[in-house]
Coordinates of C-alpha atoms and ligand atoms in Angstrom, one line a residue:
M1 CA -2.9 28.0 -17.8
N2 CA -4.0 30.7 -14.3
Y3 CA -4.8 29.1 -11.2
V4 CA -6.3 30.9 -8.4
F5 CA -3.6 29.9 -6.5
N6 CA -0.8 27.9 -6.5
P7 CA -1.7 24.2 -7.5
A8 CA 0.2 21.6 -5.3
P9 CA 2.5 20.5 -6.6
P10 CA 2.7 16.6 -8.4
V11 CA 4.0 13.1 -6.1
S12 CA 6.7 11.5 -7.2
V13 CA 8.9 8.4 -6.1
P14 CA 12.1 7.9 -7.3
V15 CA 13.1 4.5 -9.8
L16 CA 15.9 2.8 -8.9
G17 CA 18.5 3.3 -11.9
S18 CA 16.6 6.8 -13.3
S19 CA 16.6 10.2 -12.9
A20 CA 13.9 10.6 -13.7
Q21 CA 10.8 10.3 -11.2
F22 CA 7.4 8.2 -11.3
P23 CA 4.5 10.6 -10.9
V24 CA 1.7 9.4 -8.7
H25 CA -1.6 9.4 -10.0
R26 CA -3.9 7.1 -8.0
I27 CA -3.1 5.3 -4.7
Y28 CA -5.2 1.8 -4.4
C29 CA -5.8 -0.4 -1.6
V30 CA -6.4 -3.9 -1.3
G31 CA -8.2 -4.8 1.7
R32 CA -7.5 -8.5 3.0
N33 CA -5.4 -10.4 0.8
Y34 CA -3.7 -12.8 3.1
E35 CA -5.4 -15.5 4.3
E36 CA -3.8 -15.7 8.0
H37 CA -4.4 -11.5 8.4
A38 CA -8.3 -11.8 7.1
K39 CA -8.1 -14.2 10.3
E40 CA -6.2 -12.3 13.0
M41 CA -8.9 -9.5 11.5
G42 CA -11.6 -11.8 12.1
F43 CA -12.4 -13.1 8.7
S44 CA -12.3 -16.5 7.2
G45 CA -12.8 -18.1 3.1
R46 CA -11.6 -16.4 -0.1
E47 CA -14.0 -13.5 -1.0
A48 CA -14.0 -11.1 -4.2
P49 CA -11.2 -8.9 -3.5
F50 CA -12.2 -5.3 -2.2
F51 CA -10.8 -1.7 -2.7
F52 CA -10.4 1.2 -0.9
M53 CA -8.0 4.6 -1.9
K54 CA -5.7 6.8 -0.2
P55 CA -5.2 10.4 -1.5
A56 CA -2.1 10.5 -4.1
D57 CA -0.7 13.4 -1.7
A58 CA -0.3 10.2 1.6
V59 CA 3.0 8.9 0.3
V60 CA 6.0 9.4 2.2
V61 CA 9.0 8.5 -0.3
V62 CA 11.6 6.9 1.4
N63 CA 15.0 7.4 -0.2
A64 CA 17.1 3.8 -0.4
G65 CA 19.7 4.5 2.8
E66 CA 17.8 6.9 4.4
T67 CA 15.4 7.1 7.1
A68 CA 11.9 8.8 6.8
A69 CA 10.3 10.6 9.2
L70 CA 6.4 9.3 9.9
P71 CA 4.7 11.4 11.9
Y72 CA 2.3 10.2 14.3
P73 CA -0.6 11.0 12.9
S74 CA -4.1 13.1 15.1
L75 CA -6.9 11.1 16.7
T76 CA -5.2 7.5 17.3
K77 CA -4.6 5.4 19.7
N78 CA -3.4 2.8 17.9
L79 CA -1.8 3.0 14.7
H80 CA -1.3 -0.1 12.7
H81 CA 1.9 -1.0 10.5
E82 CA 1.0 -2.7 7.2
I83 CA 4.1 -3.9 5.1
E84 CA 2.5 -4.0 1.2
L85 CA 3.6 -5.1 -2.0
V86 CA 3.1 -1.6 -3.9
V87 CA 2.7 -2.8 -7.7
A88 CA 3.2 0.2 -9.7
I89 CA 1.1 0.8 -12.7
G90 CA 2.8 2.5 -16.3
K91 CA 0.6 1.8 -19.0
G92 CA -3.4 2.0 -18.5
G93 CA -6.5 0.1 -19.3
K94 CA -9.7 -1.1 -18.5
N95 CA -11.1 -4.5 -18.4
I96 CA -8.0 -6.0 -17.6
R97 CA -7.3 -9.7 -18.4
A98 CA -5.1 -11.2 -15.5
A99 CA -3.1 -13.0 -18.6
D100 CA -2.2 -9.3 -20.4
A101 CA -1.7 -7.3 -16.5
Q102 CA 1.9 -8.0 -16.6
Q103 CA 2.2 -5.6 -19.8
H104 CA 0.3 -2.6 -17.6
V105 CA 2.9 -3.2 -14.6
F106 CA 6.0 -0.6 -14.5
G107 CA 7.7 -1.7 -11.4
Y108 CA 7.3 -2.1 -7.6
A109 CA 7.9 -1.3 -4.4
V110 CA 7.5 -1.7 -0.9
G111 CA 5.0 -0.1 1.0
L112 CA 3.5 0.5 4.3
D113 CA -0.4 1.0 4.3
M114 CA -0.5 2.8 8.0
T115 CA -4.0 2.8 9.6
R116 CA -5.8 4.2 12.6
R117 CA -7.0 0.8 13.2
D118 CA -9.1 2.5 16.2
L119 CA -10.8 4.9 14.0
Q120 CA -11.2 2.3 11.5
N121 CA -12.5 -0.6 13.7
E122 CA -15.1 2.2 15.0
M123 CA -15.9 3.1 10.8
K124 CA -16.7 -0.4 10.7
K125 CA -19.1 -1.1 13.8
Q126 CA -21.0 2.0 12.9
G127 CA -20.7 1.1 8.8
R128 CA -19.0 4.0 7.7
P129 CA -16.3 4.8 5.6
W130 CA -12.6 3.4 6.2
S131 CA -11.5 7.2 5.0
I132 CA -10.5 8.0 8.0
G133 CA -8.7 5.3 9.3
K134 CA -7.1 4.7 6.0
G135 CA -6.8 7.8 3.8
F136 CA -4.9 10.5 6.5
D137 CA -2.1 12.1 6.2
H138 CA 1.2 10.4 5.5
S139 CA -1.1 6.9 5.8
A140 CA 1.6 6.0 2.1
P141 CA 4.8 5.1 2.9
I142 CA 6.9 3.6 -0.2
G143 CA 10.1 3.1 -1.6
V144 CA 12.2 3.5 -4.3
I145 CA 10.6 1.0 -7.1
T146 CA 12.2 -1.2 -8.7
P147 CA 12.0 -1.6 -12.7
A148 CA 9.6 -4.8 -13.4
A149 CA 12.1 -6.1 -15.4
A150 CA 15.4 -5.8 -12.1
S151 CA 12.6 -6.8 -9.9
G152 CA 13.5 -10.5 -9.6
N153 CA 10.7 -13.2 -9.2
I154 CA 8.6 -11.6 -7.3
A155 CA 5.7 -13.1 -6.8
A156 CA 7.6 -15.5 -4.8
A157 CA 9.6 -12.7 -2.8
E158 CA 9.7 -12.7 0.5
I159 CA 7.6 -10.0 2.9
S160 CA 8.9 -8.5 6.0
L161 CA 8.6 -5.7 8.9
Q162 CA 10.8 -5.5 11.4
V163 CA 10.1 -2.7 14.2
N164 CA 13.4 -1.8 16.6
G165 CA 14.5 -4.5 15.0
S166 CA 12.1 -7.4 16.1
D167 CA 9.9 -9.3 13.5
R168 CA 6.7 -8.0 12.9
Q169 CA 5.5 -9.4 10.1
R170 CA 7.3 -12.4 7.8
S171 CA 5.7 -13.8 4.8
S172 CA 5.4 -14.7 1.3
V173 CA 4.0 -12.6 -2.0
S174 CA 3.1 -16.4 -3.4
K175 CA 0.2 -16.0 0.3
L176 CA -1.7 -13.4 -1.4
I177 CA -5.7 -14.8 -1.7
W178 CA -5.7 -12.4 -5.1
N179 CA -2.4 -12.1 -6.7
I180 CA -1.0 -9.3 -9.5
A181 CA -2.3 -9.9 -12.5
E182 CA -5.7 -10.7 -10.6
V183 CA -5.7 -7.9 -8.6
I184 CA -5.5 -5.2 -11.8
E185 CA -8.0 -7.6 -13.5
H186 CA -10.5 -6.7 -11.0
L187 CA -9.3 -3.3 -9.7
S188 CA -9.6 -2.7 -13.9
A189 CA -13.3 -4.0 -13.8
A190 CA -14.1 -1.1 -11.8
W191 CA -12.2 1.2 -12.4
E192 CA -10.3 2.8 -15.5
L193 CA -6.0 2.4 -15.2
Q194 CA -3.9 5.2 -15.4
P195 CA -0.5 5.2 -15.4
G196 CA 0.9 6.6 -12.2
D197 CA -1.6 5.0 -10.2
L198 CA -0.3 2.4 -7.1
I199 CA -1.5 -0.3 -5.8
Y200 CA -1.6 -1.1 -2.4
T201 CA -2.0 -5.3 -2.6
G202 CA -2.5 -5.9 1.0
T203 CA -0.3 -7.5 4.6
P204 CA 0.1 -10.2 5.6
E205 CA -0.4 -11.7 9.4
G206 CA 1.7 -9.7 12.3
V207 CA -0.3 -5.8 12.5
A208 CA 0.5 -4.0 15.2
A209 CA 0.6 -1.1 16.5
V210 CA 3.7 1.4 17.0
V211 CA 4.6 4.3 19.0
P212 CA 6.6 7.6 18.5
G213 CA 10.3 6.6 18.8
D214 CA 9.8 3.4 17.1
T215 CA 11.6 2.5 14.0
L216 CA 10.2 0.2 11.2
L217 CA 12.6 -1.6 8.5
G218 CA 10.3 -2.7 5.5
A219 CA 11.6 -5.3 2.7
V220 CA 10.9 -6.8 -0.1
T221 CA 13.7 -9.3 -1.7
G222 CA 14.6 -7.6 -5.3
L223 CA 13.6 -4.4 -4.2
E224 CA 14.7 -1.6 -2.5
S225 CA 14.2 -1.7 1.8
I226 CA 11.9 1.0 3.8
R227 CA 13.1 2.9 6.5
L228 CA 10.9 4.7 8.7
S229 CA 10.8 6.6 12.7
V230 CA 8.2 7.2 14.4
K231 CA 8.2 11.4 14.9
Ligands
LIG1 MN1 -3.6 -2.6 3.9

């Protein structure tokens, strides 16, 4: 195949216990999927799950035991962390039933849905798309993917984020409003899922700003932690 310029290299994420990489297709994100976070954003009650996307090349890979650099993005004065469990899809499909969802899951990782909150809020106010607040470069840090069979009881895992050693977010995956299987059911009704899709499942309460010099430590019990330094 000839191209008029070199295509971008594929985006991929390391897999625990494997020399093979997980190639990223798309990044889907679930909005307001923990009750206490929905409340802190000014919403209450169970609403149908809703989704937004980030470009695949927004991924920042965080290797085990390393501190990855997280560039402070342009245009914002309020860069927020959102610690999230990420589901890595290994088998595609559309209209997947929740009861069958597990067989589509390759594994899990710890991720951050970094958010230019000031820009997102302005877009919300104006009824405009969230892309500039959510889908910017380096907005999707992710750690090593642990295969599902090695992830333990992920549905009850603790999820946490520390900034400079202090707790900012600490909750349990069991508090997801829409659980992993339900998210896959809803998402696959709207898009045909493909192997390589990543789903950021939502963040618990405690979102707040980070600034250059801050160190973020994200963890989900049973998965590889992530450490990043804001530059
Ligand atoms: Mn989020």
